[in-house]
Short mmCIF file of N, CA and C in Angstrom, two decimals:
data_model
loop_
_atom_site.label_atom_id
_atom_site.label_comp_id
_atom_site.label_asym_id
_atom_site.label_seq_id
_atom_site.Cartn_x
_atom_site.Cartn_y
_atom_site.Cartn_z
N UNK H 1 5.38 12.98 14.12
CA UNK H 1 5.53 11.64 14.62
C UNK H 1 7.02 11.33 14.74
N UNK H 2 7.43 10.78 15.85
CA UNK H 2 8.85 10.47 16.07
C UNK H 2 9.30 9.29 15.21
N UNK H 3 10.60 9.30 14.88
CA UNK H 3 11.17 8.23 14.07
C UNK H 3 10.93 6.85 14.68
N UNK H 4 11.07 6.74 16.01
CA UNK H 4 10.88 5.42 16.64
C UNK H 4 9.45 4.93 16.45
N UNK H 5 8.47 5.85 16.45
CA UNK H 5 7.09 5.45 16.25
C UNK H 5 6.84 5.03 14.80
N UNK H 6 7.49 5.75 13.88
CA UNK H 6 7.38 5.37 12.47
C UNK H 6 7.94 3.97 12.26
N UNK H 7 9.10 3.69 12.86
CA UNK H 7 9.69 2.35 12.71
C UNK H 7 8.75 1.27 13.24
N UNK H 8 8.11 1.52 14.36
CA UNK H 8 7.17 0.55 14.93
C UNK H 8 5.99 0.34 13.98
N UNK H 9 5.47 1.43 13.43
CA UNK H 9 4.33 1.32 12.50
C UNK H 9 4.74 0.58 11.23
N UNK H 10 5.97 0.79 10.77
CA UNK H 10 6.45 0.05 9.59
C UNK H 10 6.48 -1.44 9.90
N UNK H 11 6.98 -1.81 11.06
CA UNK H 11 6.99 -3.23 11.45
C UNK H 11 5.58 -3.79 11.49
N UNK H 12 4.63 -3.02 12.01
CA UNK H 12 3.23 -3.47 12.04
C UNK H 12 2.70 -3.67 10.62
N UNK H 13 3.04 -2.75 9.74
CA UNK H 13 2.58 -2.82 8.36
C UNK H 13 3.15 -4.04 7.65
N UNK H 14 4.43 -4.31 7.88
CA UNK H 14 5.06 -5.48 7.27
C UNK H 14 4.44 -6.77 7.81
N UNK H 15 4.13 -6.80 9.11
CA UNK H 15 3.46 -7.97 9.69
C UNK H 15 2.07 -8.13 9.10
N UNK H 16 1.36 -7.04 8.91
CA UNK H 16 0.03 -7.07 8.33
C UNK H 16 0.04 -7.65 6.92
N UNK H 17 1.09 -7.35 6.17
CA UNK H 17 1.20 -7.87 4.80
C UNK H 17 1.14 -9.39 4.78
N UNK H 18 1.60 -10.02 5.84
CA UNK H 18 1.57 -11.49 5.90
C UNK H 18 0.16 -12.06 5.91
N UNK H 19 -0.85 -11.23 6.19
CA UNK H 19 -2.24 -11.69 6.18
C UNK H 19 -2.77 -11.87 4.76
N UNK H 20 -2.07 -11.30 3.79
CA UNK H 20 -2.51 -11.38 2.40
C UNK H 20 -2.51 -12.82 1.93
N UNK H 21 -3.52 -13.17 1.13
CA UNK H 21 -3.57 -14.51 0.55
C UNK H 21 -3.16 -14.50 -0.92
N UNK H 22 -2.57 -13.41 -1.37
CA UNK H 22 -2.11 -13.31 -2.74
C UNK H 22 -0.87 -14.20 -2.92
N UNK H 23 -0.87 -15.09 -3.92
CA UNK H 23 0.29 -15.97 -4.12
C UNK H 23 1.48 -15.27 -4.77
N UNK H 24 1.28 -14.06 -5.30
CA UNK H 24 2.34 -13.38 -6.04
C UNK H 24 3.14 -12.42 -5.16
N UNK H 25 2.45 -11.57 -4.43
CA UNK H 25 3.12 -10.53 -3.67
C UNK H 25 2.22 -10.07 -2.55
N UNK H 26 2.75 -9.89 -1.37
CA UNK H 26 1.98 -9.51 -0.19
C UNK H 26 2.27 -8.04 0.15
N UNK H 27 1.20 -7.25 0.25
CA UNK H 27 1.32 -5.84 0.59
C UNK H 27 0.45 -5.54 1.81
N UNK H 28 0.91 -4.63 2.64
CA UNK H 28 0.13 -4.15 3.77
C UNK H 28 0.07 -2.64 3.73
N UNK H 29 -0.97 -2.08 4.36
CA UNK H 29 -1.11 -0.63 4.42
C UNK H 29 -1.74 -0.24 5.75
N UNK H 30 -1.22 0.82 6.34
CA UNK H 30 -1.76 1.36 7.59
C UNK H 30 -2.09 2.83 7.39
N UNK H 31 -3.28 3.23 7.81
CA UNK H 31 -3.69 4.62 7.81
C UNK H 31 -3.45 5.14 9.21
N UNK H 32 -2.71 6.24 9.33
CA UNK H 32 -2.30 6.76 10.63
C UNK H 32 -2.80 8.18 10.87
N UNK H 33 -3.08 8.47 12.12
CA UNK H 33 -3.30 9.84 12.56
C UNK H 33 -1.94 10.31 13.09
N UNK H 34 -1.25 11.19 12.36
CA UNK H 34 0.11 11.58 12.76
C UNK H 34 0.16 12.43 14.03
N UNK H 35 -0.93 13.10 14.35
CA UNK H 35 -0.94 13.94 15.56
C UNK H 35 -1.10 13.10 16.83
N UNK H 36 -1.94 12.09 16.76
CA UNK H 36 -2.18 11.26 17.94
C UNK H 36 -1.35 9.98 17.93
N UNK H 37 -0.62 9.73 16.82
CA UNK H 37 0.21 8.54 16.69
C UNK H 37 -0.60 7.27 16.90
N UNK H 38 -1.74 7.18 16.22
CA UNK H 38 -2.57 5.98 16.32
C UNK H 38 -2.90 5.47 14.92
N UNK H 39 -3.12 4.16 14.86
CA UNK H 39 -3.55 3.54 13.62
C UNK H 39 -5.06 3.76 13.48
N UNK H 40 -5.47 4.32 12.36
CA UNK H 40 -6.88 4.56 12.10
C UNK H 40 -7.54 3.36 11.42
N UNK H 41 -6.79 2.70 10.53
CA UNK H 41 -7.34 1.58 9.78
C UNK H 41 -6.20 0.81 9.16
N UNK H 42 -6.46 -0.44 8.81
CA UNK H 42 -5.44 -1.23 8.13
C UNK H 42 -6.04 -1.93 6.92
N UNK H 43 -5.17 -2.45 6.09
CA UNK H 43 -5.61 -3.20 4.92
C UNK H 43 -4.44 -3.96 4.32
N UNK H 44 -4.76 -4.95 3.52
CA UNK H 44 -3.75 -5.72 2.80
C UNK H 44 -4.34 -6.19 1.50
N UNK H 45 -3.50 -6.61 0.57
CA UNK H 45 -4.02 -7.04 -0.73
C UNK H 45 -4.54 -8.47 -0.65
N UNK H 46 -5.56 -8.71 -1.44
CA UNK H 46 -6.14 -10.05 -1.45
C UNK H 46 -7.47 -10.07 -2.16
N UNK H 47 -8.17 -11.17 -1.95
CA UNK H 47 -9.44 -11.39 -2.62
C UNK H 47 -10.56 -10.57 -2.02
N UNK H 48 -11.77 -10.79 -2.50
CA UNK H 48 -12.92 -10.02 -2.03
C UNK H 48 -13.20 -10.21 -0.54
N UNK H 49 -13.79 -9.18 0.06
CA UNK H 49 -14.17 -9.22 1.48
C UNK H 49 -15.07 -10.43 1.74
N UNK H 50 -14.82 -11.07 2.86
CA UNK H 50 -15.66 -12.20 3.24
C UNK H 50 -15.23 -13.52 2.62
N UNK H 51 -14.04 -13.55 2.06
CA UNK H 51 -13.54 -14.80 1.48
C UNK H 51 -13.83 -14.87 0.00
N UNK H 52 -13.92 -16.06 -0.49
CA UNK H 52 -14.13 -16.24 -1.92
C UNK H 52 -12.80 -16.44 -2.62
N UNK H 53 -12.90 -16.74 -3.87
CA UNK H 53 -11.72 -17.04 -4.66
C UNK H 53 -10.92 -15.78 -4.96
N UNK H 54 -9.62 -15.95 -5.01
CA UNK H 54 -8.77 -14.89 -5.54
C UNK H 54 -9.03 -14.78 -7.03
N UNK H 55 -8.47 -13.78 -7.65
CA UNK H 55 -8.72 -13.54 -9.06
C UNK H 55 -8.42 -14.76 -9.94
N UNK H 56 -7.40 -15.52 -9.59
CA UNK H 56 -7.04 -16.69 -10.38
C UNK H 56 -7.04 -17.97 -9.56
N UNK H 57 -7.81 -18.00 -8.48
CA UNK H 57 -7.82 -19.18 -7.61
C UNK H 57 -6.55 -19.23 -6.80
N UNK H 58 -5.79 -20.30 -6.94
CA UNK H 58 -4.53 -20.43 -6.19
C UNK H 58 -3.35 -19.83 -6.94
N UNK H 59 -3.56 -19.43 -8.19
CA UNK H 59 -2.51 -18.80 -8.99
C UNK H 59 -2.84 -17.33 -9.18
N UNK H 60 -1.82 -16.53 -9.37
CA UNK H 60 -2.05 -15.12 -9.66
C UNK H 60 -2.44 -14.99 -11.13
N UNK H 61 -3.63 -14.44 -11.35
CA UNK H 61 -4.12 -14.26 -12.71
C UNK H 61 -3.21 -13.34 -13.51
N UNK H 62 -2.56 -12.38 -12.83
CA UNK H 62 -1.64 -11.48 -13.52
C UNK H 62 -0.46 -12.27 -14.10
N UNK H 63 0.02 -13.26 -13.34
CA UNK H 63 1.11 -14.10 -13.84
C UNK H 63 0.63 -15.00 -14.97
N UNK H 64 -0.55 -15.62 -14.78
CA UNK H 64 -1.10 -16.52 -15.78
C UNK H 64 -1.29 -15.81 -17.12
N UNK H 65 -1.78 -14.57 -17.06
CA UNK H 65 -2.02 -13.79 -18.29
C UNK H 65 -0.80 -13.00 -18.73
N UNK H 66 0.29 -13.10 -18.00
CA UNK H 66 1.53 -12.37 -18.27
C UNK H 66 1.29 -10.86 -18.38
N UNK H 67 0.59 -10.32 -17.37
CA UNK H 67 0.30 -8.89 -17.33
C UNK H 67 1.50 -8.18 -16.71
N UNK H 68 2.03 -7.20 -17.40
CA UNK H 68 3.19 -6.45 -16.94
C UNK H 68 2.83 -5.67 -15.68
N UNK H 69 3.73 -5.67 -14.69
CA UNK H 69 3.51 -4.89 -13.47
C UNK H 69 3.24 -3.45 -13.80
N UNK H 70 2.29 -2.86 -13.08
CA UNK H 70 1.94 -1.47 -13.28
C UNK H 70 0.91 -1.22 -14.37
N UNK H 71 0.43 -2.29 -15.00
CA UNK H 71 -0.57 -2.16 -16.06
C UNK H 71 -1.80 -2.99 -15.71
N UNK H 72 -2.88 -2.70 -16.39
CA UNK H 72 -4.14 -3.47 -16.27
C UNK H 72 -4.51 -3.73 -14.82
N UNK H 73 -4.70 -2.67 -14.06
CA UNK H 73 -4.97 -2.80 -12.63
C UNK H 73 -6.29 -3.48 -12.33
N UNK H 74 -7.15 -3.65 -13.34
CA UNK H 74 -8.41 -4.35 -13.11
C UNK H 74 -8.20 -5.86 -12.94
N UNK H 75 -7.02 -6.33 -13.30
CA UNK H 75 -6.69 -7.75 -13.14
C UNK H 75 -5.89 -7.91 -11.86
N UNK H 76 -6.33 -8.79 -10.99
CA UNK H 76 -5.57 -9.06 -9.78
C UNK H 76 -6.33 -8.76 -8.51
N UNK H 77 -5.60 -8.87 -7.41
CA UNK H 77 -6.17 -8.66 -6.07
C UNK H 77 -6.63 -7.23 -5.86
N UNK H 78 -7.44 -7.06 -4.84
CA UNK H 78 -7.73 -5.71 -4.35
C UNK H 78 -6.44 -5.24 -3.69
N UNK H 79 -5.98 -4.05 -4.03
CA UNK H 79 -4.72 -3.55 -3.50
C UNK H 79 -4.85 -3.15 -2.03
N UNK H 80 -3.75 -3.21 -1.31
CA UNK H 80 -3.74 -2.85 0.11
C UNK H 80 -4.22 -1.42 0.31
N UNK H 81 -3.77 -0.51 -0.54
CA UNK H 81 -4.17 0.89 -0.42
C UNK H 81 -5.68 1.05 -0.64
N UNK H 82 -6.20 0.33 -1.62
CA UNK H 82 -7.63 0.36 -1.90
C UNK H 82 -8.40 -0.18 -0.68
N UNK H 83 -7.91 -1.26 -0.14
CA UNK H 83 -8.59 -1.87 1.01
C UNK H 83 -8.58 -0.96 2.22
N UNK H 84 -7.46 -0.31 2.51
CA UNK H 84 -7.41 0.53 3.71
C UNK H 84 -8.33 1.74 3.57
N UNK H 85 -8.39 2.35 2.39
CA UNK H 85 -9.28 3.50 2.19
C UNK H 85 -10.74 3.04 2.21
N UNK H 86 -11.05 1.92 1.58
CA UNK H 86 -12.43 1.41 1.60
C UNK H 86 -12.84 0.97 3.01
N UNK H 87 -11.93 0.36 3.75
CA UNK H 87 -12.22 -0.01 5.13
C UNK H 87 -12.52 1.23 5.97
N UNK H 88 -11.75 2.29 5.74
CA UNK H 88 -11.98 3.53 6.46
C UNK H 88 -13.35 4.10 6.09
N UNK H 89 -13.68 4.12 4.82
CA UNK H 89 -14.97 4.65 4.38
C UNK H 89 -16.12 3.83 4.97
N UNK H 90 -15.99 2.51 4.96
CA UNK H 90 -17.05 1.65 5.49
C UNK H 90 -17.23 1.81 6.99
N UNK H 91 -16.19 2.28 7.67
CA UNK H 91 -16.25 2.45 9.13
C UNK H 91 -16.45 3.90 9.55
N UNK H 92 -16.57 4.80 8.60
CA UNK H 92 -16.76 6.20 8.92
C UNK H 92 -15.52 6.89 9.45
N UNK H 93 -14.35 6.40 9.04
CA UNK H 93 -13.08 6.98 9.49
C UNK H 93 -12.56 7.92 8.39
N UNK H 94 -12.34 9.16 8.76
CA UNK H 94 -11.87 10.16 7.79
C UNK H 94 -10.41 9.91 7.42
N UNK H 95 -10.10 10.08 6.15
CA UNK H 95 -8.72 9.95 5.65
C UNK H 95 -8.04 11.32 5.56
N UNK H 96 -8.80 12.38 5.54
CA UNK H 96 -8.25 13.73 5.35
C UNK H 96 -7.21 14.02 6.43
N UNK H 97 -6.00 14.37 5.97
CA UNK H 97 -4.91 14.71 6.89
C UNK H 97 -4.15 13.52 7.43
N UNK H 98 -4.59 12.32 7.08
CA UNK H 98 -3.92 11.11 7.59
C UNK H 98 -2.66 10.82 6.79
N UNK H 99 -1.83 9.97 7.36
CA UNK H 99 -0.66 9.43 6.68
C UNK H 99 -0.95 7.97 6.34
N UNK H 100 -0.26 7.50 5.30
CA UNK H 100 -0.40 6.11 4.89
C UNK H 100 0.99 5.48 4.84
N UNK H 101 1.13 4.32 5.47
CA UNK H 101 2.34 3.52 5.29
C UNK H 101 1.93 2.35 4.42
N UNK H 102 2.71 2.09 3.39
CA UNK H 102 2.43 0.97 2.49
C UNK H 102 3.75 0.26 2.19
N UNK H 103 3.66 -1.06 2.03
CA UNK H 103 4.88 -1.86 1.88
C UNK H 103 5.39 -1.92 0.44
N UNK H 104 4.97 -1.00 -0.38
CA UNK H 104 5.49 -0.89 -1.74
C UNK H 104 4.88 0.33 -2.41
N UNK H 105 5.45 0.74 -3.52
CA UNK H 105 4.98 1.93 -4.21
C UNK H 105 3.56 1.72 -4.72
N UNK H 106 2.67 2.68 -4.47
CA UNK H 106 1.30 2.55 -4.97
C UNK H 106 1.27 2.61 -6.49
N UNK H 107 0.36 1.84 -7.09
CA UNK H 107 0.14 1.94 -8.53
C UNK H 107 -0.52 3.30 -8.80
N UNK H 108 -0.64 3.67 -10.05
CA UNK H 108 -1.23 4.96 -10.40
C UNK H 108 -2.68 5.05 -9.94
N UNK H 109 -3.44 3.98 -10.10
CA UNK H 109 -4.84 3.99 -9.68
C UNK H 109 -4.95 4.25 -8.17
N UNK H 110 -4.13 3.57 -7.37
CA UNK H 110 -4.15 3.78 -5.92
C UNK H 110 -3.62 5.16 -5.55
N UNK H 111 -2.63 5.66 -6.29
CA UNK H 111 -2.10 7.00 -6.03
C UNK H 111 -3.20 8.05 -6.21
N UNK H 112 -4.01 7.90 -7.24
CA UNK H 112 -5.12 8.83 -7.46
C UNK H 112 -6.10 8.76 -6.29
N UNK H 113 -6.42 7.57 -5.85
CA UNK H 113 -7.35 7.39 -4.74
C UNK H 113 -6.78 7.99 -3.45
N UNK H 114 -5.50 7.77 -3.19
CA UNK H 114 -4.83 8.31 -2.00
C UNK H 114 -4.95 9.84 -2.00
N UNK H 115 -4.63 10.44 -3.12
CA UNK H 115 -4.71 11.90 -3.23
C UNK H 115 -6.13 12.39 -3.01
N UNK H 116 -7.09 11.79 -3.66
CA UNK H 116 -8.47 12.25 -3.57
C UNK H 116 -9.09 11.96 -2.20
N UNK H 117 -8.55 11.00 -1.47
CA UNK H 117 -9.04 10.70 -0.11
C UNK H 117 -8.55 11.73 0.90
N UNK H 118 -7.58 12.56 0.50
CA UNK H 118 -7.08 13.60 1.40
C UNK H 118 -5.90 13.17 2.25
N UNK H 119 -5.31 12.03 1.93
CA UNK H 119 -4.12 11.57 2.65
C UNK H 119 -2.98 12.52 2.28
N UNK H 120 -2.24 12.99 3.29
CA UNK H 120 -1.25 14.04 3.04
C UNK H 120 0.18 13.54 2.94
N UNK H 121 0.44 12.35 3.44
CA UNK H 121 1.81 11.82 3.40
C UNK H 121 1.75 10.31 3.23
N UNK H 122 2.64 9.80 2.37
CA UNK H 122 2.74 8.36 2.14
C UNK H 122 4.17 7.94 2.44
N UNK H 123 4.31 7.00 3.35
CA UNK H 123 5.61 6.41 3.67
C UNK H 123 5.66 5.06 2.98
N UNK H 124 6.63 4.91 2.10
CA UNK H 124 6.74 3.71 1.27
C UNK H 124 7.93 2.89 1.71
N UNK H 125 7.68 1.64 2.02
CA UNK H 125 8.78 0.75 2.38
C UNK H 125 9.57 0.47 1.11
N UNK H 126 10.84 0.86 1.14
CA UNK H 126 11.73 0.81 -0.02
C UNK H 126 11.83 -0.58 -0.63
N UNK H 127 11.81 -0.61 -1.97
CA UNK H 127 12.05 -1.85 -2.68
C UNK H 127 10.89 -2.81 -2.69
N UNK H 128 9.70 -2.34 -2.33
CA UNK H 128 8.57 -3.25 -2.21
C UNK H 128 7.86 -3.58 -3.49
N UNK H 129 8.19 -2.93 -4.60
CA UNK H 129 7.43 -3.14 -5.82
C UNK H 129 8.32 -2.83 -7.01
N UNK H 130 8.27 -3.67 -8.02
CA UNK H 130 9.20 -3.51 -9.14
C UNK H 130 8.56 -2.99 -10.41
N UNK H 131 7.31 -2.54 -10.36
CA UNK H 131 6.63 -2.11 -11.57
C UNK H 131 6.45 -0.61 -11.65
N UNK H 132 5.73 -0.18 -12.69
CA UNK H 132 5.38 1.23 -12.82
C UNK H 132 4.54 1.60 -11.61
N UNK H 133 4.63 2.86 -11.19
CA UNK H 133 3.90 3.24 -9.99
C UNK H 133 3.40 4.67 -10.08
N UNK H 134 2.69 5.10 -9.03
CA UNK H 134 2.07 6.41 -9.01
C UNK H 134 2.78 7.41 -8.12
N UNK H 135 4.04 7.18 -7.79
CA UNK H 135 4.76 8.07 -6.89
C UNK H 135 4.84 9.49 -7.46
N UNK H 136 5.13 9.62 -8.74
CA UNK H 136 5.21 10.96 -9.33
C UNK H 136 3.86 11.65 -9.29
N UNK H 137 2.79 10.91 -9.50
CA UNK H 137 1.45 11.48 -9.40
C UNK H 137 1.24 12.07 -8.00
N UNK H 138 1.59 11.32 -6.97
CA UNK H 138 1.43 11.81 -5.60
C UNK H 138 2.20 13.10 -5.39
N UNK H 139 3.47 13.10 -5.79
CA UNK H 139 4.31 14.28 -5.60
C UNK H 139 3.75 15.48 -6.36
N UNK H 140 3.33 15.27 -7.59
CA UNK H 140 2.79 16.34 -8.42
C UNK H 140 1.54 16.95 -7.79
N UNK H 141 0.79 16.14 -7.07
CA UNK H 141 -0.47 16.60 -6.50
C UNK H 141 -0.37 16.93 -5.00
N UNK H 142 0.85 17.20 -4.54
CA UNK H 142 1.03 17.74 -3.21
C UNK H 142 1.01 16.74 -2.06
N UNK H 143 1.08 15.46 -2.37
CA UNK H 143 1.15 14.45 -1.32
C UNK H 143 2.63 14.21 -1.04
N UNK H 144 3.02 14.37 0.22
CA UNK H 144 4.42 14.11 0.60
C UNK H 144 4.70 12.63 0.47
N UNK H 145 5.84 12.29 -0.09
CA UNK H 145 6.25 10.90 -0.23
C UNK H 145 7.59 10.73 0.47
N UNK H 146 7.66 9.77 1.35
CA UNK H 146 8.91 9.46 2.06
C UNK H 146 9.19 7.98 1.88
N UNK H 147 10.36 7.66 1.36
CA UNK H 147 10.77 6.28 1.20
C UNK H 147 11.52 5.87 2.47
N UNK H 148 11.12 4.75 3.05
CA UNK H 148 11.74 4.26 4.27
C UNK H 148 12.35 2.89 4.00
N UNK H 149 13.40 2.59 4.71
CA UNK H 149 14.12 1.34 4.50
C UNK H 149 13.27 0.14 4.89
N UNK H 150 13.40 -0.91 4.10
CA UNK H 150 12.65 -2.14 4.39
C UNK H 150 13.14 -3.28 3.53
N UNK H 151 12.48 -4.43 3.63
CA UNK H 151 12.88 -5.60 2.85
C UNK H 151 12.67 -5.37 1.36
N UNK H 152 13.44 -6.04 0.56
CA UNK H 152 13.39 -5.86 -0.89
C UNK H 152 12.38 -6.82 -1.53
N UNK H 153 11.89 -6.43 -2.72
CA UNK H 153 10.98 -7.27 -3.48
C UNK H 153 11.68 -8.57 -3.85
N UNK H 154 11.14 -9.72 -3.48
CA UNK H 154 11.82 -10.99 -3.76
C UNK H 154 11.97 -11.27 -5.25
N UNK H 155 11.13 -10.64 -6.09
CA UNK H 155 11.23 -10.87 -7.54
C UNK H 155 12.48 -10.24 -8.12
N UNK H 156 13.12 -9.34 -7.36
CA UNK H 156 14.32 -8.68 -7.84
C UNK H 156 15.58 -9.48 -7.54
N UNK H 157 15.44 -10.53 -6.73
CA UNK H 157 16.58 -11.37 -6.41
C UNK H 157 17.52 -10.76 -5.40
N UNK H 158 17.07 -9.76 -4.65
CA UNK H 158 17.90 -9.14 -3.62
C UNK H 158 17.38 -9.51 -2.25
N UNK H 159 18.20 -9.34 -1.26
CA UNK H 159 17.79 -9.66 0.10
C UNK H 159 17.64 -8.40 0.90
#
């Protein structure tokens, strides 16, 4: 996939993150076919499919409970990576050999799912997440990881 196409897909992924209804942090994810340069599926973090309350209503339950980033993944929104893989499964779209663009480092739970889904490369928008993550897990298990330039996590106080 050419660099210019990757940049366009990153912009699409960042725009998709804006669809998230999470009050704490907005993430987007795109599943790509690198050979045909097409988007296979998309996802973003948020509440359950079909609407309904977020984990803590209008507040992030992770903040309310003071859960450290990268821990207790059962608390909080459905992650963008989880949503994109589940959306693909629900639609009969294969993940094997696909690439994933995500607007922050996947947590360990999502990294395991990415690996087991057969995704071969993950492009991570730099600075998108300030907690513990699953990047080393991906690398250890043969998933290529490429960090790409992007906006910084607002919780870090950088622009």
